[in-house]
Coordinates of C-alpha atoms in Angstrom, one line a residue:
Chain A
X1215 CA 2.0 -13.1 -6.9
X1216 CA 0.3 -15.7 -5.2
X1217 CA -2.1 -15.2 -2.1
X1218 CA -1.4 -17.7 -0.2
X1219 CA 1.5 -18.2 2.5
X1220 CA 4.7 -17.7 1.6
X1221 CA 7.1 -20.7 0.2
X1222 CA 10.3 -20.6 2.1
X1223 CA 11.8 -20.0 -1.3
X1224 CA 10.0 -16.6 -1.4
X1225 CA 10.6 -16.3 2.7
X1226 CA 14.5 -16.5 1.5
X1227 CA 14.8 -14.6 -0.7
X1228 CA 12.5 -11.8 0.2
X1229 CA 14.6 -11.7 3.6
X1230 CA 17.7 -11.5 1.7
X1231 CA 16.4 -8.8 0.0
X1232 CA 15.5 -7.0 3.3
X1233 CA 19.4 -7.6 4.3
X1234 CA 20.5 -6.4 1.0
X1235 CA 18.9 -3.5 1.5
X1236 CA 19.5 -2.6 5.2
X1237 CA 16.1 -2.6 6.0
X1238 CA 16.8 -5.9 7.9
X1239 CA 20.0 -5.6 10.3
X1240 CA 19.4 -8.2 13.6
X1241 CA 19.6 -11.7 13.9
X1242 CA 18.7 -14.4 11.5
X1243 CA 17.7 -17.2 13.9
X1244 CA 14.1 -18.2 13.7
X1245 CA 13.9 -16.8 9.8
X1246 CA 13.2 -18.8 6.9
X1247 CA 13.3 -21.7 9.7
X1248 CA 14.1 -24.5 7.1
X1249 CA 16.4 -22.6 4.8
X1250 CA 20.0 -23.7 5.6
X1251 CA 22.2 -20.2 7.3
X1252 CA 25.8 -19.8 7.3
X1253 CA 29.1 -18.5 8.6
X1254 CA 31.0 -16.4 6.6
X1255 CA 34.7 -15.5 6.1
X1256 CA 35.9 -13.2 3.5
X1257 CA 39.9 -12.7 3.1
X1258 CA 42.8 -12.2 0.9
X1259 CA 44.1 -14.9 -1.6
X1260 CA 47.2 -14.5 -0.1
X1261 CA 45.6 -16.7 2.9
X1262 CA 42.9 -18.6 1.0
X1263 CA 45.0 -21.9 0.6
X1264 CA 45.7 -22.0 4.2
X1265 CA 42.2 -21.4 5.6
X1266 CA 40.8 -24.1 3.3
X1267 CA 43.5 -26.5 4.7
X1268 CA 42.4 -25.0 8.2
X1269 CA 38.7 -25.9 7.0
X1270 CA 39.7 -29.4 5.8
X1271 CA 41.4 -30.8 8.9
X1272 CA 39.0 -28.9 11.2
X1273 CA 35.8 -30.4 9.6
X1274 CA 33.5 -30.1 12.4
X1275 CA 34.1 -26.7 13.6
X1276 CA 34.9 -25.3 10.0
X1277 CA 32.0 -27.4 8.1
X1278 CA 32.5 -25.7 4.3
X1279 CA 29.4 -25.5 2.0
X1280 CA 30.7 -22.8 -0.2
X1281 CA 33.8 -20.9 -1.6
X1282 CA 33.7 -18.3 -4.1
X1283 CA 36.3 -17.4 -7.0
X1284 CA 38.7 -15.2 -6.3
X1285 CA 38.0 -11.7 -6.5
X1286 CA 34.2 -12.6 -7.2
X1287 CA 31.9 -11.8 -4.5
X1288 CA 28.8 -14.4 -6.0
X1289 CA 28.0 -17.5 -4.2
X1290 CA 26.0 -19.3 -7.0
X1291 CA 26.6 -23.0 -5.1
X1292 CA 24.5 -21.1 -2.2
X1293 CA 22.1 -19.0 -4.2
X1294 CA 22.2 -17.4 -7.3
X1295 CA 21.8 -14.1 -6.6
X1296 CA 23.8 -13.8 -3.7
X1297 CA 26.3 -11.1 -3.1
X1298 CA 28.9 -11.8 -0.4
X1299 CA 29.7 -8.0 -0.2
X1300 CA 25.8 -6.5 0.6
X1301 CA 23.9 -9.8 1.9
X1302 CA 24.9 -10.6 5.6
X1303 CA 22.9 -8.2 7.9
X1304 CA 26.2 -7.4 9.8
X1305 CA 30.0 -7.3 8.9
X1306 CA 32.8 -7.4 11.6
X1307 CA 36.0 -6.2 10.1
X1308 CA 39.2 -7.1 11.4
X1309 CA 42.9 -5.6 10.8
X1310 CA 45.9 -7.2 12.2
X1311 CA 43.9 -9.8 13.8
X1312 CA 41.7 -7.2 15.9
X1313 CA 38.3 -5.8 15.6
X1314 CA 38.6 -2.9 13.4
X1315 CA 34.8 -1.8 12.3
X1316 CA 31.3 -3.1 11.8
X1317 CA 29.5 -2.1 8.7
X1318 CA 26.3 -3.0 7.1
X1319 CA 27.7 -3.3 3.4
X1320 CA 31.6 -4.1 2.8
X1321 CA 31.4 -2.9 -1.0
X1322 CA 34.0 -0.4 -0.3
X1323 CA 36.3 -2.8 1.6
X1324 CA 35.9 -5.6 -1.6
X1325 CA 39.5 -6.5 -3.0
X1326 CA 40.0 -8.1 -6.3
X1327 CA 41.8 -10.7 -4.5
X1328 CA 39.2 -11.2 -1.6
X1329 CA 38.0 -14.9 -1.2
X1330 CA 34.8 -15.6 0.3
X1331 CA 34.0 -18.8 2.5
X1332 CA 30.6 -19.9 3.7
X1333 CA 30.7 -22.5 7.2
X1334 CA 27.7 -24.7 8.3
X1335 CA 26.0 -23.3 11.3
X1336 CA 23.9 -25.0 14.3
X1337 CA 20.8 -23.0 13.4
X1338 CA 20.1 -26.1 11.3
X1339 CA 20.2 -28.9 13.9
X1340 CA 18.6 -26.4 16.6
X1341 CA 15.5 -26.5 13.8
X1342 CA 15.4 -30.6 13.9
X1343 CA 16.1 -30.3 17.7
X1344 CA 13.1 -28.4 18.2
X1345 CA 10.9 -30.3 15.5
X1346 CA 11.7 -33.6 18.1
X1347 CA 10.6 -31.3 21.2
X1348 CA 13.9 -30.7 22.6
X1349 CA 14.3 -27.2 21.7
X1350 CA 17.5 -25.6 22.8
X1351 CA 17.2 -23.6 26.0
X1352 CA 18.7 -20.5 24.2
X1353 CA 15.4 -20.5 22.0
X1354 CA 13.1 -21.4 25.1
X1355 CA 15.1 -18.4 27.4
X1356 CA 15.2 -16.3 23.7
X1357 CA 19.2 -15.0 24.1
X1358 CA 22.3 -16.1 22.3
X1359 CA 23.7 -19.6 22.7
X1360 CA 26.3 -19.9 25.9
X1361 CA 29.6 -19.8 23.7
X1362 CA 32.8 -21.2 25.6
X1363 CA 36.5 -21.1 24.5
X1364 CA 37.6 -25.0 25.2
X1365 CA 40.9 -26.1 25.4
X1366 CA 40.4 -28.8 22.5
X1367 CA 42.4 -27.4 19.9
X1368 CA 42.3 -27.2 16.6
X1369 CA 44.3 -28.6 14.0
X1370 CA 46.5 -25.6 12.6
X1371 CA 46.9 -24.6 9.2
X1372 CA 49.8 -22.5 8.1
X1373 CA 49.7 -19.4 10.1
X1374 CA 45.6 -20.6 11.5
X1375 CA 45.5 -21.9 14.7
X1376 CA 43.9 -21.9 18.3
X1377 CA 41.1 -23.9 20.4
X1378 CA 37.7 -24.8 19.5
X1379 CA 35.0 -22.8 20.5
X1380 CA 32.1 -25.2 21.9
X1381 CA 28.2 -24.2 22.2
X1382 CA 26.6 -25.2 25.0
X1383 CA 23.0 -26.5 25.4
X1384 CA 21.9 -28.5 28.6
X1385 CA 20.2 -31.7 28.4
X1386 CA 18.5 -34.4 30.5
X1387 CA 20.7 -37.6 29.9
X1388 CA 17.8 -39.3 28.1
X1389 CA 17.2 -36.3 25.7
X1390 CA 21.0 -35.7 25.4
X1391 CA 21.3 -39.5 23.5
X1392 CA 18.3 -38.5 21.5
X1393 CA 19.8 -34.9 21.0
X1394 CA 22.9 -36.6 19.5
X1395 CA 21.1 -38.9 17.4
X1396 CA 19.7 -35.3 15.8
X1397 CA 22.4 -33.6 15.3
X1398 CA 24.3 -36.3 13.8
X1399 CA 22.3 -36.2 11.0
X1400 CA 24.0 -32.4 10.5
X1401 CA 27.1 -32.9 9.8
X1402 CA 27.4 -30.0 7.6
X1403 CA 26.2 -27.9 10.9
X1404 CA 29.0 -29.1 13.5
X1405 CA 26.9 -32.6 13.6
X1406 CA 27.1 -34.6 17.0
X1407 CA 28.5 -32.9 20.5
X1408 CA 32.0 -32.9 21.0
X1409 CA 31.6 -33.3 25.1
X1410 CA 28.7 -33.4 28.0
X1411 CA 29.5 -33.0 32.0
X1412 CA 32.5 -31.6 33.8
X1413 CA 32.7 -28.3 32.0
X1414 CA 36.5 -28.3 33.4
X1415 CA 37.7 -31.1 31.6
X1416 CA 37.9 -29.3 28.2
X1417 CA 39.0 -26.3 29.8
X1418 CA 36.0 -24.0 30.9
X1419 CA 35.4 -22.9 33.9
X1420 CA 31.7 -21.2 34.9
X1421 CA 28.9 -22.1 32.7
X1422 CA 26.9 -19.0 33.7
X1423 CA 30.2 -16.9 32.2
X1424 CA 30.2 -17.6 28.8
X1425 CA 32.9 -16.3 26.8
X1426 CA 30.4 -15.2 23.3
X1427 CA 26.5 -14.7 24.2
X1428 CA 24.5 -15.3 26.7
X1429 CA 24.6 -17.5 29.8
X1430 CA 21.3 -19.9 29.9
X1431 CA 19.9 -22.1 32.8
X1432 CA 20.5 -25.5 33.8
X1433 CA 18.2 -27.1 35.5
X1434 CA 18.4 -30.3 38.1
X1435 CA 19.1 -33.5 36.4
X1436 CA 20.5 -32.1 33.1
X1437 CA 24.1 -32.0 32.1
X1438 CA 26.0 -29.6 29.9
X1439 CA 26.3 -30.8 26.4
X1440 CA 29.0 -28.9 23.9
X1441 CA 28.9 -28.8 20.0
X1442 CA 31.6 -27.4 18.3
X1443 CA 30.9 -23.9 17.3
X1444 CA 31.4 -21.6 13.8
X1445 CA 32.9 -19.2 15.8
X1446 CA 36.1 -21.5 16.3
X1447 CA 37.7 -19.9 12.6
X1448 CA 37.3 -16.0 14.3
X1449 CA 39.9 -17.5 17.1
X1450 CA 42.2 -18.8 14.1
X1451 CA 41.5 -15.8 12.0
X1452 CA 42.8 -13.4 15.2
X1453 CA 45.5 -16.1 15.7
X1454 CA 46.9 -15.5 12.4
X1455 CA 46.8 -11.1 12.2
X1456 CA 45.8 -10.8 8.7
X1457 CA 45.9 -7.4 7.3
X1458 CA 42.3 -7.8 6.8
X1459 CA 39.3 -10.0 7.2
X1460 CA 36.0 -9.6 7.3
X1461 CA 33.4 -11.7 9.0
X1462 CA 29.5 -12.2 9.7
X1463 CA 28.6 -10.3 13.1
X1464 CA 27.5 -13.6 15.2
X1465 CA 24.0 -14.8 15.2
X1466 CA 23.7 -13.1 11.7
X1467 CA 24.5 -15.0 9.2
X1468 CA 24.2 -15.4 5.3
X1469 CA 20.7 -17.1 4.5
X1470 CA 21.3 -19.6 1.5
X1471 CA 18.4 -21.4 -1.2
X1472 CA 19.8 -24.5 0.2
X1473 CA 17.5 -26.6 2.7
X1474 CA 19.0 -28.2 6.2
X1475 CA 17.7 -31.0 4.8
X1476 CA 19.8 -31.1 1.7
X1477 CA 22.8 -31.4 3.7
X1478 CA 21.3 -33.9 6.0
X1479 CA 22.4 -37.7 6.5
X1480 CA 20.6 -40.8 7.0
Chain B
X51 CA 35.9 -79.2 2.9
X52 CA 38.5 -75.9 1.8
X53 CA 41.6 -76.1 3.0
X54 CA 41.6 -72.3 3.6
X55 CA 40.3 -70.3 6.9
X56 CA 36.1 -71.2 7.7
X57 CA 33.7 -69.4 6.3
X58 CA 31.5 -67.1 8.9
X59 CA 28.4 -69.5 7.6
X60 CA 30.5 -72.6 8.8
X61 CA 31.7 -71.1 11.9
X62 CA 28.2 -70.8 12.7
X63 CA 27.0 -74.0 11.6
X64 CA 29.6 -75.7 13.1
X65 CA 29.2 -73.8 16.5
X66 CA 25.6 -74.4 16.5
X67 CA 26.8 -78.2 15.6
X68 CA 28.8 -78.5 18.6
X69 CA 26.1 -76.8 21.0
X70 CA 23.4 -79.3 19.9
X71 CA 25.8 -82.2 20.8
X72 CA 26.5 -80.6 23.6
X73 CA 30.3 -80.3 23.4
X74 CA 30.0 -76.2 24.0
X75 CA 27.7 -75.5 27.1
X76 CA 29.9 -72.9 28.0
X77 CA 28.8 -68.9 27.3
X78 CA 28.9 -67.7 22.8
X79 CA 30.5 -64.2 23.7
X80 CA 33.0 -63.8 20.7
X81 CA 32.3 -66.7 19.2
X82 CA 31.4 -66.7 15.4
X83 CA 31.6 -63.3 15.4
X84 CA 29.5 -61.1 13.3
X85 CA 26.6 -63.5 13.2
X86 CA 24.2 -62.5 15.0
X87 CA 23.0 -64.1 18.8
X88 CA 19.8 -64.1 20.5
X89 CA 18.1 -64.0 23.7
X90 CA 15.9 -66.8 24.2
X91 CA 11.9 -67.1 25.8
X92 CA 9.9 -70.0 25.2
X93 CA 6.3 -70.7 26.6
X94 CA 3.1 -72.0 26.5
X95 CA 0.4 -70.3 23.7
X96 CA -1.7 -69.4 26.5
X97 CA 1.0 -66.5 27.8
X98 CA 2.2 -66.3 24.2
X99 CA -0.2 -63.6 22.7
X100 CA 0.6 -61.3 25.8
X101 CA 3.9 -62.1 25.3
X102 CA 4.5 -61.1 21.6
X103 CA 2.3 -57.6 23.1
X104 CA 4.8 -56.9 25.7
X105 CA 7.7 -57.4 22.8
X106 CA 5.8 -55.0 21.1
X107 CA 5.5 -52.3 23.6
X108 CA 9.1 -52.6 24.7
X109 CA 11.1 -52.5 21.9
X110 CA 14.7 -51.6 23.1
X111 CA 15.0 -54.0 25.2
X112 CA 12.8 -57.3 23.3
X113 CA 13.9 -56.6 20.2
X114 CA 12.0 -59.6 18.6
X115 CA 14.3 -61.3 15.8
X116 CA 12.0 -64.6 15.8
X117 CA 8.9 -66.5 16.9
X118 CA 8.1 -69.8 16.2
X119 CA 5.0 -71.1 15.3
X120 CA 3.1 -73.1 17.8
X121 CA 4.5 -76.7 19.2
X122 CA 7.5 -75.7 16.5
X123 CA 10.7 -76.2 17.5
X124 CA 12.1 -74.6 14.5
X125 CA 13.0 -71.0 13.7
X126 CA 13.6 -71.3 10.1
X127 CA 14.1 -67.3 9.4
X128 CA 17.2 -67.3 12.0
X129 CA 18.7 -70.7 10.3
X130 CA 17.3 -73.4 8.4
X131 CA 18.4 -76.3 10.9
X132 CA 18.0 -74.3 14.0
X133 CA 16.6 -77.0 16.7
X134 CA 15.2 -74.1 19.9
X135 CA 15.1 -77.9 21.6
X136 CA 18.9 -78.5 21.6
X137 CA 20.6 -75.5 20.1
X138 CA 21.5 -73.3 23.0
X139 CA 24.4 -74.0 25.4
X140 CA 21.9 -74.4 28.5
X141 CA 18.4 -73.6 29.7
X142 CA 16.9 -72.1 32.3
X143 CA 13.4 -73.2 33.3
X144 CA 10.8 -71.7 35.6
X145 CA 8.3 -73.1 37.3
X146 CA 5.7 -70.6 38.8
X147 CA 8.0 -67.3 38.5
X148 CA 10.9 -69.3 40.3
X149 CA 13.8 -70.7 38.6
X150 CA 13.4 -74.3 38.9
X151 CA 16.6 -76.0 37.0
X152 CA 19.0 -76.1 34.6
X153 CA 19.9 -78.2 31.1
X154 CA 21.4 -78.7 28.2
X155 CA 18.4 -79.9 26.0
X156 CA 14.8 -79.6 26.4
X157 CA 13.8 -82.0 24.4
X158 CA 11.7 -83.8 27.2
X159 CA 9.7 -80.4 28.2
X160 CA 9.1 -79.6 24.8
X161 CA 5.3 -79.1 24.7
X162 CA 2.7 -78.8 21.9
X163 CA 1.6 -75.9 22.8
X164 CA 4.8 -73.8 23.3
X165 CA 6.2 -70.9 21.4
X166 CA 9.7 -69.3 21.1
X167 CA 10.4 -66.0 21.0
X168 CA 14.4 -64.7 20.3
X169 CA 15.3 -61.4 21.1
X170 CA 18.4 -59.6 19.8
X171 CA 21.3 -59.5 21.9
X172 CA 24.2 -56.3 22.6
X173 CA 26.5 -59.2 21.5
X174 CA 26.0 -57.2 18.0
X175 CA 27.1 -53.8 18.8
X176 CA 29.6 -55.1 21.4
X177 CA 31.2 -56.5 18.0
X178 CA 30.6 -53.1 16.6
X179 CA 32.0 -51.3 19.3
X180 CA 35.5 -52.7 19.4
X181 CA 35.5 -52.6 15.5
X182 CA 35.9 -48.6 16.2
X183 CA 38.3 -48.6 18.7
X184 CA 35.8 -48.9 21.9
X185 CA 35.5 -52.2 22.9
X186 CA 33.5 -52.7 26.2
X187 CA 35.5 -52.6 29.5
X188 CA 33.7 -56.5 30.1
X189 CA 35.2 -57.9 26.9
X190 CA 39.1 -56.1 27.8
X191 CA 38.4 -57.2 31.3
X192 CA 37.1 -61.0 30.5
X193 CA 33.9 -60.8 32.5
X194 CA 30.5 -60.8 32.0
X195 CA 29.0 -57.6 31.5
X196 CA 27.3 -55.7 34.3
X197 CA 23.4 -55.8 34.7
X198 CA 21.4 -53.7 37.0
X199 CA 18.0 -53.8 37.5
X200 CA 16.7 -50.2 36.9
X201 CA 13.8 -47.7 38.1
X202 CA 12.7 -47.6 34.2
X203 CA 9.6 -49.0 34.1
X204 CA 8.4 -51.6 31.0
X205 CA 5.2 -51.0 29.9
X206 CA 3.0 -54.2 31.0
X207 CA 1.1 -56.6 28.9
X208 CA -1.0 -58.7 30.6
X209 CA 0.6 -60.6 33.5
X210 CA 3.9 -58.8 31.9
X211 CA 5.4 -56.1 33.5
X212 CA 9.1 -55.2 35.8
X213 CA 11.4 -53.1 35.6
X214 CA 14.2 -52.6 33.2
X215 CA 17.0 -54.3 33.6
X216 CA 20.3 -52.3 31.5
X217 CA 23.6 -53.2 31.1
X218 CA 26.4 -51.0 32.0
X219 CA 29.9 -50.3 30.2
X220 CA 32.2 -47.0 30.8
X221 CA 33.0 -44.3 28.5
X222 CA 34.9 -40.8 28.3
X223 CA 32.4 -38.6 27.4
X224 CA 33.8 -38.5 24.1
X225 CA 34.0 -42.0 23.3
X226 CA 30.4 -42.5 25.1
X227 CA 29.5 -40.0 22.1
X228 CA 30.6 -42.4 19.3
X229 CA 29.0 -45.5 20.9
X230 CA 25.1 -43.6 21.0
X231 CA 26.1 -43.0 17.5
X232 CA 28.0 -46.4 16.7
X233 CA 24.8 -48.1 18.8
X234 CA 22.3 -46.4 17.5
X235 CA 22.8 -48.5 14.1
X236 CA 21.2 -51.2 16.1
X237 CA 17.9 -51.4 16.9
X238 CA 17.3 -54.4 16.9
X239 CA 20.1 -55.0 18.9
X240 CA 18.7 -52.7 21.9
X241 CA 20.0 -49.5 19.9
X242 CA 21.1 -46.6 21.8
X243 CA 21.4 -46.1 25.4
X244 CA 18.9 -44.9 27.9
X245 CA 20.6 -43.0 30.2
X246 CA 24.5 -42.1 31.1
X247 CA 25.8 -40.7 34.3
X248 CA 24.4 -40.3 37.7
X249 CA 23.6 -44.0 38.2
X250 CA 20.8 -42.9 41.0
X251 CA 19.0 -41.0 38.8
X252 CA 17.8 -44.4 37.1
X253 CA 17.2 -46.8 40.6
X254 CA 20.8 -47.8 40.7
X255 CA 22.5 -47.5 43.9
X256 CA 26.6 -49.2 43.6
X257 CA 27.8 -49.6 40.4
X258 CA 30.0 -52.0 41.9
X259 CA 27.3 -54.5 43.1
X260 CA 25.6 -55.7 39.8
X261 CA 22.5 -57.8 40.2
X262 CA 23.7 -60.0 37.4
X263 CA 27.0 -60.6 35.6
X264 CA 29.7 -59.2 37.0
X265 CA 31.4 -55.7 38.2
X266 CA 34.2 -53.8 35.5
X267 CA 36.2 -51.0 36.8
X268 CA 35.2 -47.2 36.0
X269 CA 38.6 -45.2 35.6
X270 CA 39.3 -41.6 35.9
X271 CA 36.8 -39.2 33.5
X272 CA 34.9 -42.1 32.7
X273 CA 30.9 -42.0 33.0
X274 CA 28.7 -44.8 33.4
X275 CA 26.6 -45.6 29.9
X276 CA 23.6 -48.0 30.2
X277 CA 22.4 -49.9 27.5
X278 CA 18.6 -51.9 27.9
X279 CA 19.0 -55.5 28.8
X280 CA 17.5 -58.9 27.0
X281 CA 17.4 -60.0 30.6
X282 CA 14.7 -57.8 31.2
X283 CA 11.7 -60.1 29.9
X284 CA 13.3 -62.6 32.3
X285 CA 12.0 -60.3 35.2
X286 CA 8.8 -60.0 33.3
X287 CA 8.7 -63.4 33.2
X288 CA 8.9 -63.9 37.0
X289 CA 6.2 -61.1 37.6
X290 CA 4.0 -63.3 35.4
X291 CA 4.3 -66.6 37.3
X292 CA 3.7 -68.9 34.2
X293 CA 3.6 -72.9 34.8
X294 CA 6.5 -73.0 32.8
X295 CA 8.9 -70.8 31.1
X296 CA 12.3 -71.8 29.5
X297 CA 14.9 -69.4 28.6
X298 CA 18.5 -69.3 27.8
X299 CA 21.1 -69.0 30.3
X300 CA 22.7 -65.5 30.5
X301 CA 25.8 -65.5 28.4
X302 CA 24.8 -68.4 26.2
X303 CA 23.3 -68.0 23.6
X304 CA 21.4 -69.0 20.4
X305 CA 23.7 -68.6 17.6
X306 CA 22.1 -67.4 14.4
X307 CA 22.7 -67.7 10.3
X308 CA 21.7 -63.9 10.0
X309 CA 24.5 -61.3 10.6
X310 CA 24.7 -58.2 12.8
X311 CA 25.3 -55.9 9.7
X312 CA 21.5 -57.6 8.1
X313 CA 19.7 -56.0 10.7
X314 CA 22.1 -52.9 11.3
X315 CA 20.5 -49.9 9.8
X316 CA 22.1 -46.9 7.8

């Protein structure tokens, strides 16, 4: 034991303990700020193949940093003690493409054929947005990031398909050039925007009525500026009613050893 | 002599050949492509120091390539033969902040005491631009590209200071997304833009009525992108009042052994 502060090694992997053992259930954002978080999809074999094709064409929405072995619930590429079935704070299940349950631990529902897929997430590139003072106005107004369905569709992949789901954090013009500069560096976290402006052409509608979280203000002078969000697989993974798949409840996500910066270019 | 197709090096010798004999006095745009053209101040020491200050403090849009020393003609680290005398297609000179004439060689003004500063020029990302698919409306449209004089301020430097002046070319959103990231790779080539969108929000009242160069259409789901100008020390310039200044016209420039990829970055 040391006395000093924490390392963010010890920060990780004491909170994944604290998920691992229930005693932690909320959001991850704003935790082990530096450690790299992730989206998570766990389903069949049967449907592996096709997701990682869905994964491979759609690399901005469906960024992949790790894939386990089938039937083996580890994640050693992300951490090497992590276990896929007891480490995310929250699990949705779905059945036939529809929410089924939410559980806390999905030991029960593991399958020896059960695949397990880790996605990039924007809490990386909201870190470096911040560090450069232009932290997102979710974080300032502490909700959920405005989540829209677009009409940019994805490219399918077997029985995966459906539109991207876009983020949306508003900008000055100025800081939205610099803000693209940032999160270009990410693109293992959904990288540079996809769109800024007329919310309508890519197919939404009211900012202030967000499809997933919360709605966030815009001020005079700024513009609307969309990233392409990890929540786009969840649309594909509805899309293709699969007997049963099991995600990270939104916002809380699998914390990983690796660093945003590991993944980071330039 | 090859028989085969010339070499970019003799392209730009040549070039630079035929400006000095003056057989080219017309503008460089895509000429010799993919080496790398300059802006063009020269002036006496006294204003030099301030000069070289104002570069300094302004770095997007004097993004100093090369000074000379002082009463040198040369520029050795742009080109060994470089002549700043002969080798542009044609001067401007002011007298007293006004412009006072035009030429093709300066031979006869050349003064002892004079230095010469070149600046990088867009000609380098415009080049990179179209190499991804987004060339500039003023190079599909054969025009010179659209100046405005802007409500950015410069930050003075001695008897330096004015306004901004920024180029303008239209973009989807999406495409203006991939030049901030294409541009961005050249900062010493003005780099990224400084603004995008409302036009007003930046001083500018009719994107139609340029103050220099010439107007491009703006189509459908287009926005207005603004790059900094090299033609914004020439306002400085004027603000400053100096006996005598010489710089190149707009369009033609000095052509220069270094390529746009040596001072591209990532």
């Amino acid at each position: 034991m040391t006395n000093g502060p924490l390392t963010l090694m010890q920060q990780t992997s004491a909170l994944r303990q604290a998920i691992r053992n229930q005693e932690h259930t909320g959001p991850t954002s704003g935790l082990a700020t530096g450690a790299m978080q992730g989206n998570v999809v766990i389903l069949p074999k049967e449907y592996a193949d096709e997701f990682l094709m869905f994964c491979h064409l759609n690399p901005v929405p469906c960024p992949l940093i790790g894939v386990s072995a089938v039937g083996d619930y580890r994640m050693p590429m992300l951490g090497e003690d992590i276990d896929m079935r007891t480490d995310i704070p929250e699990y949705y299940v779905y059945r036939n493409g529809e929410e089924a349950e939410r559980c806390y631990d999905i030991s029960s529902l593991w399958q020896d054929d059960m695949v397990a897929f880790v996605l990039g997430c924007s809490f990386s590139f909201e870190n470096a947005l911040s560090q450069v003072g232009l932290t997102p106005r979710n974080i300032e107004e502490d909700v959920n990031v405005s989540m829209f369905e677009s009409s940019i569709p994805t490219k399918p992949a077997g029985r995966f398909y459906g539109n991207t789901v876009v983020t949306m954090r508003p900008y000055t013009p100025k800081d939205a050039i610099r803000a693209i500069q940032v999160t270009t560096r990410f693109p293992k976290a959904h990288g540079a925007p996809l769109h800024f402006g007329d919310p309508s052409s890519i197919g939404i509608n009211d900012l202030a009525i967000p499809d997933f979280g919360d709605p966030v203000s815009v001020k005079e002078g700024e513009v609307p500026v969309f990233w392409a969000c990890g929540v786009t697989p969840q649309l594909a993974i509805k899309n293709a009613k699969l007997p049963i798949c099991i995600t990270h409840a939104p916002g809380k996500m699998l914390v990983t050893d690796l660093l945003d910066a590991d993944l980071a270019v330039f």
